Short mmCIF file of N, CA and C in Angstrom, two decimals:
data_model
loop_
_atom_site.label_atom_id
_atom_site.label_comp_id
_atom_site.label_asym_id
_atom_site.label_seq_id
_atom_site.Cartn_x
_atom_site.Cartn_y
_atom_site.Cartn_z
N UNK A 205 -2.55 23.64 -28.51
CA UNK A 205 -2.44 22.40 -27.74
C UNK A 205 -1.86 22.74 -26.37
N UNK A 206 -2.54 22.58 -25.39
CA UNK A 206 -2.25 22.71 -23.99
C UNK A 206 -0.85 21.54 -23.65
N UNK A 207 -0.35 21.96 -22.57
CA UNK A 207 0.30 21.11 -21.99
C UNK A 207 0.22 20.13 -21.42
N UNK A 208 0.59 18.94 -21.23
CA UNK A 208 -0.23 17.98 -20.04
C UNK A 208 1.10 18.41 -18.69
N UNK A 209 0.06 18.17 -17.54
CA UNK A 209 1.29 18.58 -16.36
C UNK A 209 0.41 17.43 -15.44
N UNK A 210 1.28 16.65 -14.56
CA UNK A 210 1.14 16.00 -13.24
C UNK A 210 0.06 16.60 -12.49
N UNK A 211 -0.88 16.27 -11.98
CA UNK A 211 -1.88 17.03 -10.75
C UNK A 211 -1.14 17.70 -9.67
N UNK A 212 -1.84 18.16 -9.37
CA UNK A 212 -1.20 18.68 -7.75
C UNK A 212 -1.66 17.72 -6.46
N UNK A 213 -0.47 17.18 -5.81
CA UNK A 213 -0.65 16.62 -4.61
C UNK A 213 -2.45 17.26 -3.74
N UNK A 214 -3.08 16.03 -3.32
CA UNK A 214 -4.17 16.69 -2.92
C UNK A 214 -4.24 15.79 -1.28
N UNK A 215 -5.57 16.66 -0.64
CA UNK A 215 -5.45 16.22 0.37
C UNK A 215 -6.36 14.95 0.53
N UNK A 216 -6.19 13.94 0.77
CA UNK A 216 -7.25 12.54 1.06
C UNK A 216 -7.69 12.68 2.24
N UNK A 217 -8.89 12.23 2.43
CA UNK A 217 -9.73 12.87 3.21
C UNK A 217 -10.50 11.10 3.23
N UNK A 218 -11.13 10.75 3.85
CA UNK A 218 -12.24 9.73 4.26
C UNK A 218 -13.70 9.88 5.01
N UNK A 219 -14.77 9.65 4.40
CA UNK A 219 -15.90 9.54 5.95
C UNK A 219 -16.01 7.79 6.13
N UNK A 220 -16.14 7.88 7.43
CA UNK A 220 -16.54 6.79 7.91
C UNK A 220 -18.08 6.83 8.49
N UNK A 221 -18.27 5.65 8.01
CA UNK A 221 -19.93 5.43 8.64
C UNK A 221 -19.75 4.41 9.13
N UNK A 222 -20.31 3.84 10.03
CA UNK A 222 -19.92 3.29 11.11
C UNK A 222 -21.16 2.31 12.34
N UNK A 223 -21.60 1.49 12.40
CA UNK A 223 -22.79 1.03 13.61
C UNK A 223 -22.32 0.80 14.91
N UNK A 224 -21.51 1.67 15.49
CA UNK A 224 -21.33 2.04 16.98
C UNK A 224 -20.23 2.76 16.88
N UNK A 225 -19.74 3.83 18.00
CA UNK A 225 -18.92 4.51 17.93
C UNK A 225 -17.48 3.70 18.04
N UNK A 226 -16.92 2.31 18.59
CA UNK A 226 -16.04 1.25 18.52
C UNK A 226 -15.50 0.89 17.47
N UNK A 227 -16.87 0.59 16.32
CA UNK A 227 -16.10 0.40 15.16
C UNK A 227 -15.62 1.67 14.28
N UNK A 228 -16.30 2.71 14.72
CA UNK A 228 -15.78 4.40 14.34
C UNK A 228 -13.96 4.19 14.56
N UNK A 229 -14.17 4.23 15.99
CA UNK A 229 -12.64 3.77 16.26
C UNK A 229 -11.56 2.74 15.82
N UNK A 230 -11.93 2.07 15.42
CA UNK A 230 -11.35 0.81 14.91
C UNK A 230 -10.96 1.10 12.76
N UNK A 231 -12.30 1.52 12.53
CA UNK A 231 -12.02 2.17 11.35
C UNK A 231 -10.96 3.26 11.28
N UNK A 232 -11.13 4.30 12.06
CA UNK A 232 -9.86 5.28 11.76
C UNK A 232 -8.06 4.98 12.16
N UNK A 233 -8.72 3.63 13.27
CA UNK A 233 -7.01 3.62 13.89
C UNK A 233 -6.44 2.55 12.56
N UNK A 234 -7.82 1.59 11.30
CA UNK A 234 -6.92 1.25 10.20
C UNK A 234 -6.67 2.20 9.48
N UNK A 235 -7.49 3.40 9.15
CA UNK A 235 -6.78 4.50 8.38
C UNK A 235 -5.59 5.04 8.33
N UNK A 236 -5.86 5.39 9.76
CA UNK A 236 -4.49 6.03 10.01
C UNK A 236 -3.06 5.04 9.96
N UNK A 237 -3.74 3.58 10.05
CA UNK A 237 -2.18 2.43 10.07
C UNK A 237 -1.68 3.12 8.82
N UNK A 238 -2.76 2.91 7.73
CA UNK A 238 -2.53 2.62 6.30
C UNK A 238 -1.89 3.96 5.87
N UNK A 239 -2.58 5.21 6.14
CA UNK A 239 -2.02 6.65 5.65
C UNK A 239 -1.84 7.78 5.92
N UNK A 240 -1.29 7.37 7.11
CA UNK A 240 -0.51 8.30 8.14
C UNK A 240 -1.22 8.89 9.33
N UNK A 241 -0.94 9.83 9.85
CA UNK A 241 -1.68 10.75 10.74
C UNK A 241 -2.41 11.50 10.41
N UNK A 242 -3.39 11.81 10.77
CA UNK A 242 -4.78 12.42 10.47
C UNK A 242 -4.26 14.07 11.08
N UNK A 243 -4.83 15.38 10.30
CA UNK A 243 -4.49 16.44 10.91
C UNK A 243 -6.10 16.61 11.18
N UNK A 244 -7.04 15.86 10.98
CA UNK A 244 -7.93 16.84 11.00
C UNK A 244 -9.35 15.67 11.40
N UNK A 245 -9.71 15.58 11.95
CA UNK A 245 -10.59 14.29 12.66
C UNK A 245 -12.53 15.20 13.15
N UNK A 246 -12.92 14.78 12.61
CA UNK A 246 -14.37 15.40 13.56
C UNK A 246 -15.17 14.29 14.70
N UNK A 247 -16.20 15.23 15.28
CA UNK A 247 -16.83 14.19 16.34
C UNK A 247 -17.58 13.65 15.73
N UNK A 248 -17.68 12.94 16.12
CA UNK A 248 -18.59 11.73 15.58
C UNK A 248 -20.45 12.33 15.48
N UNK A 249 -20.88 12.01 14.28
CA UNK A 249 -22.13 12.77 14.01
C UNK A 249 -22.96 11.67 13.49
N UNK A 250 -24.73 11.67 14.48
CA UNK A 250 -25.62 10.80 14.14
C UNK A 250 -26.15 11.22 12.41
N UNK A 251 -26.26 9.80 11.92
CA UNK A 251 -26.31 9.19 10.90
C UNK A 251 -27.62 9.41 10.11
N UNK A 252 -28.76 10.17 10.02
CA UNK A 252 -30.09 10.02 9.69
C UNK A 252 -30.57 10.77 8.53
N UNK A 253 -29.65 10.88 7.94
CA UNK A 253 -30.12 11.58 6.49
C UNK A 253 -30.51 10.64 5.92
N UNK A 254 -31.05 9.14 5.53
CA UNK A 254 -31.22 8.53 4.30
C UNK A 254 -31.47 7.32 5.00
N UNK A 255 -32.29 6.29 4.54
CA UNK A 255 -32.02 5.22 4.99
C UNK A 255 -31.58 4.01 4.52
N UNK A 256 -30.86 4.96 3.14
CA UNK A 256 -30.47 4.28 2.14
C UNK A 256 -29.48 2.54 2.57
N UNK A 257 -28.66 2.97 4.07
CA UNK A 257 -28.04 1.60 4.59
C UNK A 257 -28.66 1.10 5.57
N UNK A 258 -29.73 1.58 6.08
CA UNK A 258 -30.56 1.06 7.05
C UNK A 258 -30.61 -0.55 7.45
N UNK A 259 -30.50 -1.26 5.50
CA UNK A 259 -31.61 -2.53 5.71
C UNK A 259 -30.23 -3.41 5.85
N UNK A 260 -29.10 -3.17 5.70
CA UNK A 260 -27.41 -3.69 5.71
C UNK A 260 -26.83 -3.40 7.15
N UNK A 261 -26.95 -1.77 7.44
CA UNK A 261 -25.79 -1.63 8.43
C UNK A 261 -26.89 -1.17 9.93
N UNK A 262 -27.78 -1.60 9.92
CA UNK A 262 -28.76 -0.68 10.61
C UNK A 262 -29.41 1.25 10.63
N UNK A 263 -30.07 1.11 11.52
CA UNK A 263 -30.44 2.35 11.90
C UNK A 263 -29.91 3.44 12.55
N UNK A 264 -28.99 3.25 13.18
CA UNK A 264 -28.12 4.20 14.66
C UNK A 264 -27.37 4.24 14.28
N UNK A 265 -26.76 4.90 12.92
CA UNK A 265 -25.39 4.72 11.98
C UNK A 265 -24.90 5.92 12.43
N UNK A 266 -24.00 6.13 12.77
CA UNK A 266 -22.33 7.26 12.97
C UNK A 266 -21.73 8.29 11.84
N UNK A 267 -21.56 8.77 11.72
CA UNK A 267 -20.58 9.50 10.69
C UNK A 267 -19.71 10.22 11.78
N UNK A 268 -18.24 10.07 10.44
CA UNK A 268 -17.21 10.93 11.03
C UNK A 268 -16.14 11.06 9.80
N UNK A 269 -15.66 12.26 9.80
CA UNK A 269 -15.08 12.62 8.52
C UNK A 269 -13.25 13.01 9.53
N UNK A 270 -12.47 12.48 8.52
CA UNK A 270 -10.61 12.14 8.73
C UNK A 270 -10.56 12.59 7.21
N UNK A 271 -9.44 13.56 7.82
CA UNK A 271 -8.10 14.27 6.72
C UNK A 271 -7.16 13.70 7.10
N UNK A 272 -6.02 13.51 6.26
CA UNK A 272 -4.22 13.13 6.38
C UNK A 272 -3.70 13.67 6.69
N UNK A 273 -2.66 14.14 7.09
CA UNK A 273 -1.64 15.03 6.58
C UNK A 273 -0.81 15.09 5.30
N UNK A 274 -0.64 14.08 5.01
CA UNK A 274 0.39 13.54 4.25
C UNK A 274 -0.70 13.92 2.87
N UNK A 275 -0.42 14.89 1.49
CA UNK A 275 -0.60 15.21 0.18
C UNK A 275 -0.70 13.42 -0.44
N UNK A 276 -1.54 13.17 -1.29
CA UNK A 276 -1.32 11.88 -2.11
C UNK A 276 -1.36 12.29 -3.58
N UNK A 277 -1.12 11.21 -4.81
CA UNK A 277 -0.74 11.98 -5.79
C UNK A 277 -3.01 10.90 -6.16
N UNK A 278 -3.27 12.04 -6.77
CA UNK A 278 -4.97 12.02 -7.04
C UNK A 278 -5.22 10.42 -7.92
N UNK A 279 -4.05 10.41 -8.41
CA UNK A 279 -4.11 9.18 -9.46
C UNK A 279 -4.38 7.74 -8.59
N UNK A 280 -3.90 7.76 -7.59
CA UNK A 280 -3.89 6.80 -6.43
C UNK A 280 -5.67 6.49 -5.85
N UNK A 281 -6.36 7.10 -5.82
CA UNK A 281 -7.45 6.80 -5.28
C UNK A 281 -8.27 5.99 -6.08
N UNK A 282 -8.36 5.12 -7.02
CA UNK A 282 -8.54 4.08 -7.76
C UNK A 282 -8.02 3.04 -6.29
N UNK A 283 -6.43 3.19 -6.18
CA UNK A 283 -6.00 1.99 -5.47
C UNK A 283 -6.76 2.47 -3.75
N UNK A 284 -6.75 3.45 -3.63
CA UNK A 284 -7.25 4.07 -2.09
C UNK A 284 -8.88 3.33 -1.94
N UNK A 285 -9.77 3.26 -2.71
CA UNK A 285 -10.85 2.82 -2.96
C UNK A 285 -10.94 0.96 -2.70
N UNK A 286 -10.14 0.99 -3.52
CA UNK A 286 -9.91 -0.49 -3.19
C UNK A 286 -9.66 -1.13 -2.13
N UNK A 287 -8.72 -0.44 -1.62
CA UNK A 287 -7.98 -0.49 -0.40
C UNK A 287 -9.18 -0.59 0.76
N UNK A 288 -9.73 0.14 0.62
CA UNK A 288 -10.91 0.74 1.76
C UNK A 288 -11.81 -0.22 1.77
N UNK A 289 -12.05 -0.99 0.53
CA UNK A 289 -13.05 -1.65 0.49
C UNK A 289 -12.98 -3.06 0.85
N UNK A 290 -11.39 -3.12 0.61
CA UNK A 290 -10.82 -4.49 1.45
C UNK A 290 -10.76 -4.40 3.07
N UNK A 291 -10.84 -3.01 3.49
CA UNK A 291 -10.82 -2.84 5.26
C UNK A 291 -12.36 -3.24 5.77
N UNK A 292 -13.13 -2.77 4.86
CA UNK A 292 -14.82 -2.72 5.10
C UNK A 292 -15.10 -4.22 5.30
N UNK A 293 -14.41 -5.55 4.34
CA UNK A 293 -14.68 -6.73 4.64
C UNK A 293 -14.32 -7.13 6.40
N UNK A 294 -13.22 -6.27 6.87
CA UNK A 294 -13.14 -7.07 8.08
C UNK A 294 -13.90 -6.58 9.04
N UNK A 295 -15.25 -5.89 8.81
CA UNK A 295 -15.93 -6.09 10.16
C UNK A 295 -17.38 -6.16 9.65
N UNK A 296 -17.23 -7.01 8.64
CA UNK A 296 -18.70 -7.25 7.77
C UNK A 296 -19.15 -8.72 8.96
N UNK A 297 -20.20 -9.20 8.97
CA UNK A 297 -21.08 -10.19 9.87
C UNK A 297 -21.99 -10.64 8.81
N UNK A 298 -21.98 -12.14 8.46
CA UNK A 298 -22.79 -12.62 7.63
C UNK A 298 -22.98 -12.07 6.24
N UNK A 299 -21.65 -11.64 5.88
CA UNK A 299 -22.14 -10.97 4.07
C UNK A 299 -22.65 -9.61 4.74
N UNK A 300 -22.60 -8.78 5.59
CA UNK A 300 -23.45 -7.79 6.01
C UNK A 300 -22.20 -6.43 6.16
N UNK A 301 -22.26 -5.20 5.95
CA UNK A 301 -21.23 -4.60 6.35
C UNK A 301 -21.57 -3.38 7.56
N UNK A 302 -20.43 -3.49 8.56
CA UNK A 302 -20.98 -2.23 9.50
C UNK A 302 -20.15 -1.11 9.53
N UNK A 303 -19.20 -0.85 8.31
CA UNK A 303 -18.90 -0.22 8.24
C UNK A 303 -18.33 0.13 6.73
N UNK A 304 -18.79 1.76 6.63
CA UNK A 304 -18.78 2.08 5.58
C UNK A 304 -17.86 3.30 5.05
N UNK A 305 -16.88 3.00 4.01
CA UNK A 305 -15.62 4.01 3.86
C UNK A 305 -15.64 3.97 2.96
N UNK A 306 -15.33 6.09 2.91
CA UNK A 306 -15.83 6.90 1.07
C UNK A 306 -14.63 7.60 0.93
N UNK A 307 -13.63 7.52 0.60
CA UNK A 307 -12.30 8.15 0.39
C UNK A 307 -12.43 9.18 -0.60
N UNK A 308 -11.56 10.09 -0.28
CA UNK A 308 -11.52 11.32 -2.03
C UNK A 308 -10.77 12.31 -1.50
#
């Protein structure tokens, strides 16, 4: 019988997808309200692998991927998910969302 032990602090990480580079911005400056300072931020990268959100968030979709600094304990991203998905309502338009956040 193995031991059970606590996880190891991991790093949370987010992509944002995004329908203009504004709400790119607006998405990470709630990230960062919510969980600290980011050590690790990329440029912002066009969106065209899939058009899987096309018919919701449009066509000219953004990506950009944010690290923390700050370790979280892994068990938390249940509530991190949630969390994210309550930020995504505030810049939804008509039931529609323009922005899209994948935490892990």
């Amino acid at each position: 019988m193995g031991n059970i032990k606590r996880p190891a602090p991991a790093k949370l990480i987010c992509s944002i997808l995004a329908a203009g580079v504004g709400l790119l911005d607006e998405a990470r400056a709630a990230l960062i309200a919510r969980y600290g300072p980011a050590d690790f931020v990329s440029a912002p990268m066009p969106f065209h692998h899939t058009t899987y959100y096309a018919e919701e968030m449009g066509s000219d979709l953004l990506r950009q991927i944010i690290a923390f600094e700050t370790l979280i304990d892994p068990g938390i991203l249940p509530d991190v998910k949630i969390a994210t998905n309550e930020m995504e309502e505030r810049w939804m338009i008509a039931g529609r969302r323009r922005v899209n956040l994948d935490p892990g």
